[in-house]
Amino acid sequence: MRPRPVTFNTWEVAYFKHDLETLKRQAEHAARLGIERFVVDDGWFGQRDDATSSLGDWTVDRRKYPDGLGPLIDHAQALGMEFGIWVEPEMVNPNSDLFRAHPDWILQVAGRPHITARNQHVLDLTREEVTDYLFDALDLLLSSHSIAYLKWDMNRDLV
């Protein structure tokens, strides 16, 4: 095994404001510093402009990436870096297409209130349809792009 690559993560410099040209410039600066992996953090998917929406909608936000992720991935790789991306697939925002379609997919105890923390619910991964959905969404993302690394966060307690 090789040592873990030195990684640049876009979170602290971009938050939810993804602009392709700005991210390309960041990748160029990172490459000049010897960074080995460029990771695009939260905000690349759904209609994710803040922490209140789109967790669960694991498709590229075409407002931010009209040509998809390919141009940014190709740019990072041309600079000699691996490309990575942020996910948090076990969570869902109430303001998401996934939650609107499947509110019953959240982890819950019958007769108890649904607990929202950080504007999100936890998905019930004991349900086969939930894990099938997540597997298919991540499989499509990873098989459609040259992604070498997933930054998989789990940012809240289950209960």
XYZ file of N, CA and C in Angstrom, residues 28 61 97-98 100 115 135 146 152 156:
30
model
N -5.531 23.890 -9.938
C -4.216 24.297 -10.461
C -3.288 24.728 -9.333
N -25.800 18.355 -10.053
C -26.555 19.601 -10.197
C -26.136 20.261 -11.513
N -36.094 15.363 -3.335
C -36.968 14.521 -4.159
C -37.121 13.142 -3.546
N -36.036 12.607 -2.988
C -36.102 11.272 -2.382
C -37.097 11.236 -1.225
N -39.588 13.299 -0.573
C -40.962 13.515 -1.046
C -41.541 12.236 -1.654
N -37.291 12.311 14.288
C -36.248 13.182 14.817
C -35.428 13.746 13.662
N -27.324 1.913 -3.530
C -26.328 1.201 -4.332
C -26.412 1.652 -5.782
N -14.659 8.996 -13.536
C -13.386 8.482 -13.052
C -13.120 9.055 -11.664
N -16.838 9.904 2.494
C -18.149 9.477 2.982
C -18.306 9.973 4.409
N -24.311 13.000 11.807
C -25.253 13.152 12.917
C -25.486 11.821 13.605
